[in-house]
GROMACS .gro file of C-alpha atoms in nm:
model
  511
    1MET     CA    1   0.003  -0.012   0.011
    2ALA     CA    2   0.140   0.351  -0.126
    3ARG     CA    3   0.228   0.577   0.156
    4ARG     CA    4  -0.018   0.895   0.182
    5GLN     CA    5   0.190   1.215   0.087
    6PRO     CA    6   0.155   1.489   0.373
    7ILE     CA    7  -0.042   1.811   0.233
    8PHE     CA    8   0.126   2.159   0.265
    9LYS     CA    9  -0.027   2.497   0.215
   10PRO     CA   10   0.106   2.673  -0.124
   11TYR     CA   11   0.437   2.820  -0.078
   12HIS     CA   12   0.562   2.992  -0.427
   13GLN     CA   13   0.853   3.234  -0.314
   14HIS     CA   14   0.882   3.400  -0.643
   15GLN     CA   15   0.516   3.432  -0.750
   16LEU     CA   16   0.401   3.780  -0.836
   17MET     CA   17   0.103   3.940  -0.688
   18LEU     CA   18  -0.164   4.113  -0.895
   19LEU     CA   19  -0.260   4.359  -0.585
   20PRO     CA   20   0.023   4.339  -0.345
   21PRO     CA   21  -0.062   4.405   0.020
   22SER     CA   22  -0.004   4.745   0.178
   23LEU     CA   23   0.186   4.792   0.496
   24ASP     CA   24  -0.103   4.926   0.674
   25GLU     CA   25  -0.283   4.587   0.610
   26LEU     CA   26   0.013   4.389   0.764
   27ILE     CA   27   0.009   4.583   1.105
   28PRO     CA   28  -0.245   4.493   1.384
   29LYS     CA   29  -0.519   4.764   1.435
   30GLU     CA   30  -0.400   4.796   1.832
   31HIS     CA   31  -0.009   4.768   1.767
   32ALA     CA   32   0.215   5.020   1.948
   33CYS     CA   33   0.335   5.162   1.615
   34ARG     CA   34   0.013   5.297   1.538
   35VAL     CA   35  -0.032   5.463   1.864
   36VAL     CA   36   0.325   5.657   1.792
   37ASN     CA   37   0.151   5.720   1.455
   38GLU     CA   38  -0.171   5.888   1.589
   39VAL     CA   39   0.004   6.094   1.889
   40ILE     CA   40   0.276   6.255   1.653
   41ASN     CA   41   0.025   6.310   1.396
   42ASN     CA   42  -0.181   6.508   1.649
   43ILE     CA   43   0.094   6.727   1.822
   44ASN     CA   44   0.232   7.080   1.705
   45LEU     CA   45   0.591   7.044   1.566
   46GLU     CA   46   0.622   7.399   1.471
   47PRO     CA   47   0.918   7.444   1.727
   48LEU     CA   48   1.086   7.132   1.558
   49ASN     CA   49   1.050   7.246   1.223
   50ALA     CA   50   1.234   7.565   1.347
   51ALA     CA   51   1.531   7.394   1.392
   52TYR     CA   52   1.597   7.341   1.001
   53HIS     CA   53   1.740   7.603   0.782
   54ILE     CA   54   1.542   7.739   0.485
   55LYS     CA   55   1.833   7.719   0.246
   56GLY     CA   56   2.018   7.405   0.127
   57SER     CA   57   1.929   7.049   0.036
   58SER     CA   58   1.630   6.879   0.131
   59SER     CA   59   1.606   6.700   0.460
   60TYR     CA   60   1.436   6.399   0.579
   61HIS     CA   61   1.085   6.504   0.720
   62PRO     CA   62   1.132   6.582   1.102
   63GLN     CA   63   0.784   6.415   1.196
   64MET     CA   64   0.927   6.090   1.021
   65LEU     CA   65   1.231   6.092   1.212
   66LEU     CA   66   1.050   6.171   1.520
   67LYS     CA   67   0.832   5.886   1.453
   68VAL     CA   68   1.108   5.659   1.389
   69LEU     CA   69   1.320   5.751   1.706
   70VAL     CA   70   1.025   5.741   1.941
   71TYR     CA   71   0.915   5.398   1.831
   72GLY     CA   72   1.243   5.284   1.854
   73TYR     CA   73   1.258   5.385   2.230
   74VAL     CA   74   0.910   5.227   2.239
   75SER     CA   75   1.046   4.889   2.097
   76ASN     CA   76   1.393   4.895   2.322
   77ILE     CA   77   1.609   4.993   1.979
   78TYR     CA   78   1.848   5.295   2.115
   79SER     CA   79   2.131   5.248   1.915
   80SER     CA   80   2.102   5.503   1.592
   81ARG     CA   81   2.267   5.195   1.383
   82LYS     CA   82   2.015   4.954   1.500
   83LEU     CA   83   1.742   5.204   1.383
   84GLU     CA   84   1.896   5.245   1.053
   85ALA     CA   85   1.863   4.862   0.998
   86ALA     CA   86   1.521   4.829   1.161
   87CYS     CA   87   1.400   5.097   0.892
   88LYS     CA   88   1.509   4.854   0.625
   89GLU     CA   89   1.388   4.524   0.782
   90SER     CA   90   1.090   4.601   1.011
   91ILE     CA   91   0.735   4.672   0.842
   92TYR     CA   92   0.672   4.866   1.147
   93PHE     CA   93   0.942   5.110   1.084
   94MET     CA   94   0.882   5.101   0.731
   95PHE     CA   95   0.497   5.195   0.804
   96LEU     CA   96   0.639   5.487   1.000
   97SER     CA   97   0.905   5.611   0.783
   98SER     CA   98   0.695   5.553   0.450
   99MET     CA   99   0.978   5.332   0.293
  100SER     CA  100   1.230   5.619   0.369
  101TYR     CA  101   1.565   5.470   0.491
  102PRO     CA  102   1.744   5.738   0.703
  103ASP     CA  103   2.121   5.639   0.764
  104HIS     CA  104   2.263   5.636   1.145
  105ASN     CA  105   2.447   5.969   1.116
  106THR     CA  106   2.105   6.154   1.015
  107ILE     CA  107   1.920   5.991   1.302
  108ASN     CA  108   2.203   6.048   1.548
  109ARG     CA  109   2.229   6.421   1.442
  110PHE     CA  110   1.841   6.454   1.459
  111ARG     CA  111   1.827   6.325   1.818
  112SER     CA  112   2.138   6.514   1.936
  113VAL     CA  113   2.121   6.842   1.755
  114ARG     CA  114   1.736   6.905   1.599
  115LEU     CA  115   1.565   6.809   1.910
  116LYS     CA  116   1.775   7.011   2.150
  117ASP     CA  117   1.563   7.307   2.172
  118ALA     CA  118   1.248   7.149   2.072
  119PHE     CA  119   1.214   6.839   2.258
  120ARG     CA  120   1.074   6.962   2.587
  121LYS     CA  121   0.756   7.110   2.393
  122ILE     CA  122   0.703   6.789   2.207
  123PHE     CA  123   0.702   6.608   2.544
  124GLU     CA  124   0.483   6.854   2.687
  125GLU     CA  125   0.223   6.830   2.390
  126VAL     CA  126   0.207   6.452   2.456
  127VAL     CA  127   0.149   6.485   2.822
  128LEU     CA  128  -0.137   6.719   2.760
  129LEU     CA  129  -0.288   6.503   2.475
  130LEU     CA  130  -0.294   6.235   2.722
  131ALA     CA  131  -0.443   6.430   2.975
  132GLN     CA  132  -0.717   6.549   2.717
  133GLU     CA  133  -0.805   6.174   2.710
  134GLY     CA  134  -0.850   6.140   3.093
  135LEU     CA  135  -0.570   5.902   3.119
  136LEU     CA  136  -0.340   6.125   3.367
  137SER     CA  137  -0.376   6.435   3.600
  138ILE     CA  138  -0.124   6.698   3.573
  139GLU     CA  139  -0.210   6.842   3.908
  140GLU     CA  140  -0.170   6.552   4.134
  141VAL     CA  141   0.157   6.350   4.103
  142TYR     CA  142   0.386   6.137   4.272
  143THR     CA  143   0.749   6.191   4.264
  144ASP     CA  144   1.086   5.989   4.289
  145GLY     CA  145   1.416   5.973   4.160
  146THR     CA  146   1.666   5.688   4.035
  147LYS     CA  147   2.062   5.727   3.933
  148ILE     CA  148   2.129   5.603   3.580
  149GLU     CA  149   2.501   5.549   3.462
  150VAL     CA  150   2.636   5.767   3.194
  151ASN     CA  151   2.862   5.692   2.875
  152ALA     CA  152   3.167   5.773   3.026
  153ASN     CA  153   3.504   5.627   3.155
  154LYS     CA  154   3.455   5.539   3.501
  155TYR     CA  155   3.827   5.552   3.572
  156THR     CA  156   3.885   5.897   3.459
  157PHE     CA  157   3.746   6.122   3.757
  158VAL     CA  158   3.813   6.426   3.946
  159TRP     CA  159   3.760   6.476   4.322
  160ARG     CA  160   3.726   6.774   4.513
  161LYS     CA  161   3.904   6.600   4.806
  162ALA     CA  162   4.218   6.524   4.551
  163ILE     CA  163   4.253   6.906   4.463
  164ALA     CA  164   4.236   7.011   4.816
  165THR     CA  165   4.516   6.777   4.906
  166ASN     CA  166   4.715   6.882   4.621
  167LYS     CA  167   4.662   7.247   4.684
  168GLU     CA  168   4.800   7.176   5.037
  169LYS     CA  169   5.126   7.034   4.898
  170ILE     CA  170   5.179   7.321   4.688
  171LYS     CA  171   5.134   7.557   5.012
  172LYS     CA  172   5.359   7.350   5.206
  173GLN     CA  173   5.630   7.325   4.932
  174LEU     CA  174   5.617   7.704   4.858
  175ALA     CA  175   5.657   7.758   5.236
  176GLN     CA  176   5.970   7.548   5.290
  177ILE     CA  177   6.135   7.696   4.965
  178TRP     CA  178   6.046   8.043   5.091
  179GLN     CA  179   6.169   7.972   5.434
  180TYR     CA  180   6.499   7.862   5.277
  181ALA     CA  181   6.519   8.166   5.053
  182GLN     CA  182   6.480   8.387   5.380
  183SER     CA  183   6.785   8.210   5.534
  184MET     CA  184   6.991   8.255   5.232
  185ALA     CA  185   6.896   8.622   5.139
  186ALA     CA  186   7.108   8.888   5.230
  187ALA     CA  187   7.050   9.193   5.426
  188GLU     CA  188   6.994   9.417   5.112
  189ASP     CA  189   6.723   9.186   4.963
  190ASP     CA  190   6.573   9.037   5.284
  191LEU     CA  191   6.238   8.849   5.186
  192PRO     CA  192   5.916   8.964   5.375
  193ASP     CA  193   5.712   8.689   5.554
  194PRO     CA  194   5.565   8.411   5.341
  195PRO     CA  195   5.247   8.500   5.134
  196ASP     CA  196   4.924   8.435   5.297
  197PHE     CA  197   4.800   8.094   5.148
  198THR     CA  198   4.475   8.093   5.329
  199ARG     CA  199   4.284   8.140   4.957
  200ILE     CA  200   4.550   8.014   4.733
  201ASN     CA  201   4.509   8.094   4.335
  202LYS     CA  202   4.721   8.066   4.037
  203GLU     CA  203   4.804   8.436   4.027
  204LYS     CA  204   4.969   8.388   4.389
  205VAL     CA  205   5.141   8.086   4.325
  206LYS     CA  206   5.307   8.256   3.996
  207ASP     CA  207   5.412   8.580   4.198
  208THR     CA  208   5.552   8.363   4.477
  209VAL     CA  209   5.757   8.149   4.236
  210ASP     CA  210   5.890   8.441   4.040
  211LYS     CA  211   6.013   8.600   4.355
  212LEU     CA  212   6.178   8.294   4.448
  213ASN     CA  213   6.356   8.255   4.122
  214GLU     CA  214   6.439   8.621   4.162
  215VAL     CA  215   6.604   8.568   4.487
  216LEU     CA  216   6.767   8.247   4.458
  217GLY     CA  217   6.860   8.281   4.106
  218LYS     CA  218   7.132   8.533   4.225
  219LYS     CA  219   7.276   8.304   4.476
  220GLU     CA  220   7.585   8.073   4.376
  221ASN     CA  221   7.597   7.852   4.674
  222VAL     CA  222   7.218   7.728   4.663
  223ASP     CA  223   7.158   7.374   4.755
  224LYS     CA  224   7.137   7.152   4.459
  225LYS     CA  225   6.816   6.945   4.598
  226MET     CA  226   6.660   7.295   4.678
  227LYS     CA  227   6.736   7.423   4.343
  228ALA     CA  228   6.578   7.101   4.172
  229ARG     CA  229   6.278   7.144   4.385
  230LEU     CA  230   6.240   7.505   4.276
  231ASP     CA  231   6.300   7.413   3.906
  232TYR     CA  232   6.013   7.167   3.949
  233VAL     CA  233   5.806   7.407   4.127
  234THR     CA  234   5.852   7.647   3.844
  235LYS     CA  235   5.769   7.396   3.572
  236HIS     CA  236   5.456   7.253   3.714
  237TYR     CA  237   5.294   7.443   3.999
  238PRO     CA  238   5.149   7.744   3.810
  239ALA     CA  239   4.998   7.546   3.544
  240ASN     CA  240   4.854   7.282   3.791
  241MET     CA  241   4.696   7.573   4.003
  242ALA     CA  242   4.539   7.704   3.667
  243ARG     CA  243   4.407   7.346   3.609
  244TYR     CA  244   4.289   7.286   3.961
  245GLU     CA  245   4.089   7.619   3.944
  246GLN     CA  246   3.928   7.530   3.609
  247GLN     CA  247   3.802   7.179   3.761
  248GLU     CA  248   3.684   7.364   4.076
  249ALA     CA  249   3.465   7.571   3.854
  250ILE     CA  250   3.315   7.246   3.680
  251LEU     CA  251   3.270   7.089   4.039
  252ASP     CA  252   3.052   7.385   4.144
  253ASN     CA  253   2.890   7.216   4.460
  254ARG     CA  254   2.972   6.877   4.354
  255ASN     CA  255   3.232   6.656   4.503
  256SER     CA  256   3.324   6.445   4.178
  257TYR     CA  257   3.302   6.468   3.819
  258SER     CA  258   3.384   6.241   3.511
  259LYS     CA  259   3.638   6.401   3.270
  260THR     CA  260   3.451   6.229   2.982
  261ASP     CA  261   3.153   6.400   3.072
  262PRO     CA  262   3.187   6.685   3.300
  263ASP     CA  263   2.811   6.694   3.384
  264ALA     CA  264   2.815   6.362   3.540
  265THR     CA  265   2.885   6.306   3.908
  266PHE     CA  266   3.017   5.997   4.073
  267MET     CA  267   2.717   5.811   4.257
  268ARG     CA  268   2.672   5.496   4.437
  269LEU     CA  269   2.422   5.280   4.229
  270LYS     CA  270   2.214   5.026   4.393
  271GLU     CA  271   2.191   4.787   4.090
  272ASP     CA  272   2.522   4.759   4.017
  273HIS     CA  273   2.588   4.382   3.908
  274MET     CA  274   2.860   4.315   4.154
  275ARG     CA  275   2.628   4.419   4.434
  276ASN     CA  276   2.901   4.603   4.606
  277GLY     CA  277   2.764   4.948   4.528
  278GLN     CA  278   3.050   5.081   4.306
  279LEU     CA  279   3.091   5.455   4.260
  280LYS     CA  280   3.034   5.525   3.895
  281PRO     CA  281   2.939   5.829   3.668
  282ALA     CA  282   2.566   5.887   3.682
  283TYR     CA  283   2.277   6.137   3.646
  284ASN     CA  284   2.007   6.162   3.915
  285VAL     CA  285   1.694   6.127   3.710
  286GLN     CA  286   1.357   6.285   3.883
  287ILE     CA  287   1.026   6.210   3.757
  288SER     CA  288   0.670   6.292   3.856
  289THR     CA  289   0.387   6.051   3.759
  290SER     CA  290   0.025   5.990   3.721
  291ASN     CA  291  -0.107   5.645   3.688
  292GLN     CA  292   0.215   5.556   3.558
  293PHE     CA  293   0.239   5.813   3.291
  294ILE     CA  294   0.536   6.058   3.325
  295VAL     CA  295   0.419   6.389   3.370
  296ASN     CA  296   0.729   6.584   3.438
  297TYR     CA  297   1.131   6.467   3.429
  298THR     CA  298   1.442   6.644   3.534
  299ILE     CA  299   1.793   6.544   3.517
  300HIS     CA  300   2.059   6.663   3.769
  301SER     CA  301   2.408   6.621   3.863
  302ASP     CA  302   2.322   6.628   4.248
  303PRO     CA  303   2.301   6.264   4.386
  304THR     CA  304   2.071   6.372   4.686
  305ASP     CA  305   1.704   6.387   4.630
  306THR     CA  306   1.638   6.627   4.867
  307ASN     CA  307   1.838   6.903   4.669
  308THR     CA  308   1.643   6.833   4.344
  309LEU     CA  309   1.269   6.911   4.440
  310ALA     CA  310   1.300   7.287   4.355
  311ASN     CA  311   1.447   7.273   4.007
  312HIS     CA  312   1.184   7.018   3.948
  313LEU     CA  313   0.907   7.189   4.055
  314ASP     CA  314   1.045   7.478   3.856
  315GLN     CA  315   1.058   7.307   3.552
  316TYR     CA  316   0.677   7.185   3.605
  317GLU     CA  317   0.558   7.534   3.658
  318LYS     CA  318   0.756   7.642   3.318
  319SER     CA  319   0.607   7.348   3.121
  320PHE     CA  320   0.253   7.416   3.223
  321GLY     CA  321   0.216   7.743   3.339
  322SER     CA  322   0.061   7.632   3.687
  323SER     CA  323   0.164   7.499   4.040
  324LEU     CA  324   0.066   7.142   4.144
  325LYS     CA  325  -0.227   7.080   4.380
  326SER     CA  326  -0.063   6.797   4.571
  327LEU     CA  327   0.274   6.583   4.565
  328THR     CA  328   0.339   6.265   4.709
  329ALA     CA  329   0.701   6.126   4.785
  330ASP     CA  330   0.911   5.943   5.028
  331ALA     CA  331   1.131   6.031   5.316
  332GLY     CA  332   1.407   6.153   5.049
  333TYR     CA  333   1.233   6.497   5.001
  334GLY     CA  334   1.117   6.564   5.365
  335SER     CA  335   1.336   6.845   5.438
  336GLU     CA  336   1.280   7.226   5.606
  337ASP     CA  337   1.365   7.391   5.270
  338ASN     CA  338   1.120   7.140   5.068
  339TYR     CA  339   0.830   7.174   5.299
  340THR     CA  340   0.888   7.561   5.312
  341LEU     CA  341   0.900   7.563   4.918
  342LEU     CA  342   0.603   7.348   4.915
  343LYS     CA  343   0.383   7.567   5.138
  344GLU     CA  344   0.494   7.889   4.948
  345LYS     CA  345   0.342   7.741   4.649
  346GLN     CA  346   0.039   7.607   4.812
  347ILE     CA  347   0.093   7.248   4.714
  348ALA     CA  348  -0.048   6.998   4.954
  349ALA     CA  349   0.269   6.801   5.058
  350TYR     CA  350   0.222   6.425   5.120
  351VAL     CA  351   0.606   6.392   5.184
  352LYS     CA  352   0.754   6.169   5.474
  353TYR     CA  353   1.025   6.285   5.680
  354GLY     CA  354   1.312   6.101   5.778
  355LEU     CA  355   1.180   5.868   6.084
  356PHE     CA  356   0.815   5.868   5.957
  357ASP     CA  357   0.810   5.505   5.901
  358LYS     CA  358   1.024   5.412   6.198
  359HIS     CA  359   0.792   5.613   6.432
  360GLN     CA  360   0.534   5.384   6.319
  361ASN     CA  361   0.709   5.084   6.480
  362LYS     CA  362   0.651   5.022   6.836
  363SER     CA  363   1.003   4.848   6.890
  364PHE     CA  364   1.170   5.138   6.745
  365ASN     CA  365   1.001   5.340   7.001
  366LYS     CA  366   1.099   5.127   7.296
  367LYS     CA  367   1.471   5.098   7.171
  368HIS     CA  368   1.513   5.461   7.173
  369PRO     CA  369   1.314   5.601   7.480
  370PHE     CA  370   1.554   5.908   7.552
  371SER     CA  371   1.574   6.053   7.201
  372ALA     CA  372   1.511   6.435   7.184
  373ASP     CA  373   1.166   6.412   7.059
  374LYS     CA  374   1.051   6.211   7.380
  375LEU     CA  375   1.174   6.485   7.630
  376PHE     CA  376   0.913   6.721   7.760
  377TYR     CA  377   0.931   7.092   7.679
  378ASN     CA  378   0.827   7.358   7.932
  379GLN     CA  379   0.693   7.644   7.701
  380GLN     CA  380   0.698   7.914   7.988
  381GLY     CA  381   1.044   7.820   8.086
  382ASP     CA  382   1.155   7.770   7.760
  383HIS     CA  383   1.362   7.451   7.875
  384TYR     CA  384   1.328   7.081   7.833
  385ILE     CA  385   1.306   6.809   8.112
  386CYS     CA  386   1.582   6.546   8.079
  387PRO     CA  387   1.497   6.184   8.166
  388MET     CA  388   1.598   6.227   8.531
  389GLY     CA  389   1.371   6.516   8.583
  390GLN     CA  390   1.660   6.785   8.546
  391LYS     CA  391   1.620   7.123   8.337
  392MET     CA  392   1.802   7.144   8.013
  393HIS     CA  393   1.839   7.506   7.952
  394TYR     CA  394   1.875   7.709   7.643
  395ILE     CA  395   2.210   7.822   7.565
  396GLY     CA  396   2.191   7.949   7.192
  397ASN     CA  397   2.110   7.916   6.835
  398ARG     CA  398   2.302   7.711   6.584
  399THR     CA  399   2.259   7.835   6.198
  400ASN     CA  400   2.341   7.567   5.923
  401LYS     CA  401   2.343   7.667   5.561
  402THR     CA  402   2.239   7.402   5.321
  403VAL     CA  403   2.398   7.315   4.968
  404THR     CA  404   2.102   7.479   4.815
  405GLY     CA  405   2.173   7.806   5.026
  406PHE     CA  406   1.885   7.762   5.249
  407LEU     CA  407   1.951   7.883   5.634
  408GLN     CA  408   1.837   7.636   5.887
  409THR     CA  409   1.807   7.778   6.268
  410ALA     CA  410   1.823   7.503   6.541
  411ARG     CA  411   1.781   7.609   6.941
  412MET     CA  412   2.043   7.437   7.167
  413TYR     CA  413   1.960   7.302   7.515
  414LYS     CA  414   2.215   7.213   7.751
  415ALA     CA  415   2.168   6.937   8.070
  416SER     CA  416   2.374   6.972   8.388
  417ASN     CA  417   2.545   6.716   8.614
  418CYS     CA  418   2.556   6.456   8.368
  419GLU     CA  419   2.851   6.319   8.506
  420THR     CA  420   2.687   6.182   8.837
  421CYS     CA  421   2.351   6.088   8.660
  422PRO     CA  422   2.271   5.695   8.707
  423LEU     CA  423   2.131   5.700   8.332
  424ASN     CA  424   2.489   5.836   8.213
  425GLY     CA  425   2.587   5.618   7.891
  426ALA     CA  426   2.212   5.524   7.848
  427CYS     CA  427   2.053   5.865   7.764
  428HIS     CA  428   2.349   5.990   7.538
  429LYS     CA  429   2.699   5.900   7.430
  430SER     CA  430   2.886   6.235   7.429
  431LYS     CA  431   3.141   6.276   7.730
  432GLY     CA  432   3.016   6.589   7.858
  433ASN     CA  433   2.669   6.736   7.950
  434ARG     CA  434   2.402   6.636   7.687
  435ILE     CA  435   2.319   6.898   7.445
  436ILE     CA  436   2.020   6.856   7.224
  437GLN     CA  437   1.946   7.075   6.906
  438VAL     CA  438   1.568   7.178   6.833
  439ASN     CA  439   1.478   7.300   6.504
  440VAL     CA  440   1.138   7.432   6.595
  441LYS     CA  441   1.037   7.518   6.253
  442LEU     CA  442   1.097   7.172   6.120
  443GLU     CA  443   0.956   7.013   6.403
  444ARG     CA  444   0.629   7.213   6.342
  445GLN     CA  445   0.636   7.096   5.957
  446LYS     CA  446   0.682   6.739   6.052
  447GLN     CA  447   0.371   6.769   6.277
  448GLN     CA  448   0.174   6.903   5.992
  449ALA     CA  449   0.302   6.635   5.750
  450ASP     CA  450   0.244   6.357   6.027
  451GLN     CA  451  -0.132   6.481   6.024
  452LEU     CA  452  -0.140   6.485   5.653
  453LEU     CA  453   0.010   6.151   5.599
  454LYS     CA  454  -0.216   5.981   5.855
  455SER     CA  455  -0.522   6.153   5.705
  456GLU     CA  456  -0.730   5.911   5.483
  457GLU     CA  457  -0.632   6.084   5.170
  458GLY     CA  458  -0.280   6.069   5.303
  459ILE     CA  459  -0.294   5.661   5.349
  460ARG     CA  460  -0.436   5.642   5.036
  461LYS     CA  461  -0.176   5.838   4.820
  462ARG     CA  462   0.102   5.657   5.041
  463LYS     CA  463  -0.020   5.322   4.909
  464LYS     CA  464  -0.064   5.435   4.556
  465ARG     CA  465   0.268   5.574   4.527
  466CYS     CA  466   0.453   5.259   4.569
  467PHE     CA  467   0.248   5.117   4.257
  468ASP     CA  468   0.261   5.434   4.070
  469VAL     CA  469   0.601   5.604   4.017
  470GLU     CA  470   0.850   5.313   4.145
  471PRO     CA  471   0.724   5.036   3.895
  472VAL     CA  472   0.776   5.321   3.612
  473PHE     CA  473   1.155   5.294   3.696
  474GLY     CA  474   1.149   4.928   3.717
  475ASN     CA  475   0.969   4.891   3.396
  476ILE     CA  476   1.226   5.097   3.199
  477LYS     CA  477   1.536   4.946   3.360
  478ASN     CA  478   1.423   4.581   3.402
  479ASN     CA  479   1.158   4.488   3.139
  480HIS     CA  480   1.311   4.730   2.870
  481GLY     CA  481   1.700   4.729   2.952
  482PHE     CA  482   1.770   5.096   2.966
  483ARG     CA  483   2.036   5.115   3.229
  484ARG     CA  484   2.294   5.338   3.083
  485PHE     CA  485   2.271   5.643   2.880
  486MET     CA  486   2.402   5.642   2.529
  487LEU     CA  487   2.465   6.039   2.502
  488ARG     CA  488   2.699   6.227   2.688
  489GLY     CA  489   2.640   6.573   2.846
  490ARG     CA  490   2.343   6.690   3.056
  491LYS     CA  491   2.157   6.861   2.744
  492LYS     CA  492   2.192   6.522   2.520
  493VAL     CA  493   2.085   6.303   2.821
  494GLU     CA  494   1.764   6.519   2.887
  495ILE     CA  495   1.665   6.456   2.519
  496GLU     CA  496   1.724   6.083   2.576
  497TRP     CA  497   1.548   6.052   2.896
  498GLY     CA  498   1.244   6.270   2.741
  499LEU     CA  499   1.239   5.980   2.478
  500ILE     CA  500   1.214   5.711   2.728
  501ALA     CA  501   0.966   5.909   2.887
  502ILE     CA  502   0.754   5.938   2.572
  503ALA     CA  503   0.813   5.588   2.502
  504GLN     CA  504   0.676   5.488   2.860
  505ASN     CA  505   0.361   5.695   2.809
  506LEU     CA  506   0.280   5.578   2.460
  507ARG     CA  507   0.336   5.199   2.586
  508LYS     CA  508   0.098   5.232   2.848
  509LYS     CA  509  -0.139   5.419   2.611
  510ALA     CA  510  -0.112   5.139   2.385
  511ALA     CA  511  -0.173   4.869   2.676
   0.00000   0.00000   0.00000
C-alpha cells in the first residue's frame, strides 16, 4: 500500500501578486506603532521645524524621524545604527518612515542637534494630549528619583578632596622653599614673611614662584636639591593651579565629576551587577508620574534627592504654566527647605520626613526612649526636662546653610550634672553634659506632615505611590533594558530621557 503524502499550504516564493498588500494591512490595529503614529500626527511640531534651515538641500521630514526615534525607544532599540537597520528590515518602521531609509548619522544628528531646543515642547504636547483623554492628571503627581549610569569612563575622574590635598602640598612646598630663601637672603634683599595662602590661587602661586627665582637665582651657593625643587615648582605649580581652578569651576557644589562627561557626578548605584555599590559616573533622574504616566522629568548632577525638588517644580511650572495641587514623595524629599517651598507654592505635601516610617514601629520607640523628640518641653520656662527630671536650659542658636543656600536655625539646650547621673551612657553617648538641638520650624512642619500623611487621603496616596512612580523605573530598567545613557552631556541626556519618557507613556497608552 502506497504511503500517503503530507499536504502543505501553497508556497511559491517568487510568484507575483496582482494586488500586493500594503504595509497598513500587515500591521495589527492595536499595535504600538499605530499609537506612536496617531499621537505624533496630533501634536504641534512647529518648534521642531524651526530647527531646520530654509536654504540648502532637502532634509528628511522631522515628523518621520521623530516617529522612527520614538518607536525605536518604545521597542527597546536605542542605537542609531540599529534604528537604521530597522528602517530596512521591520515593517513597523517602514510603515512609520513611509519606506524612507535614513542612515545612522542622520538619526543621531536629529536626536542630538535638531531636538535640542524643541524636545521639551514635544514632550509637553504628548502629556497634555494624554491628559485630555483622561488617562492622567497633571495636578496630582507622585515624585521619585533614580540614578542611571552615563556613557563615560569610570576611571577618569576628578575629586574635590584630591584637589584640596594637592593644593595643600603646593602651599607646604612653597612655604619650605620660601623659608630656605629667607635663610639665604642677604641683608639688602631680605624677603618679607611668606605670602598668605589662606585662599590660594594661580596668580598668587605665580608671583611667589617668580619672587623665589629672582632671589635664589642670584645666589651661587644654593643647595642642589633645593634648586631642583624650585625648578620643579616653577615648571609645574602655576600650570597645576590653573588646572585646579578650572576643575573647581566645573565641580561647582559637587564632590566629583567624570572627565569624559563633566556634567556627570560619581554616585553609588544600587543595581550594580557586583552588588557592592560601586561609585560610577551617573545622573540623578527625577520624574513625576500620574497613573504610571510620566508628567514631568528633570536631570540632575546632584546625587541627593532632597536638593533636586526645587528645580523639578520650577520645570513643571515652566512646562504647564501653573503649580501642582498635591505632591506625594518618600522621605528622601522631607526637609525644611522643601516643606517651606511646597507651602509657599500652596502644594499639598504628602511628603514623609526621615523617621516617619520608624516612628510607626513600636519596637523602634522602645529602643530609643531617651531621644530628643520624647523629652518634655516647658514652653513658659523655655527648657526641656531630661529623663532624670533635670532642666535642660537654652544656650543659644546654631545656624546651618544647606547646599541649596537655605538657612536652618536650631535652638540648643544643655543639661547639667550628667557625670553623676545614673542614666549616663544610656541617655546619651557624649562625654560632657548632654546638648540637644531642636529645629522648631522643622518640628512644626513634621507635625503638619504627620497629620496629612495619616489622614484618609494621605494613607491612600502613600499606598498608591508604591505602585505609581516606582514601577515606572522598574519597567524602564528591567523590562526594557535601559540602564545606561548612550549620549554624553546633560543637555543630550535630557533628550534621551525625554524619549524614554514618551516611550513609557505611549506603551502605557497602547496597553
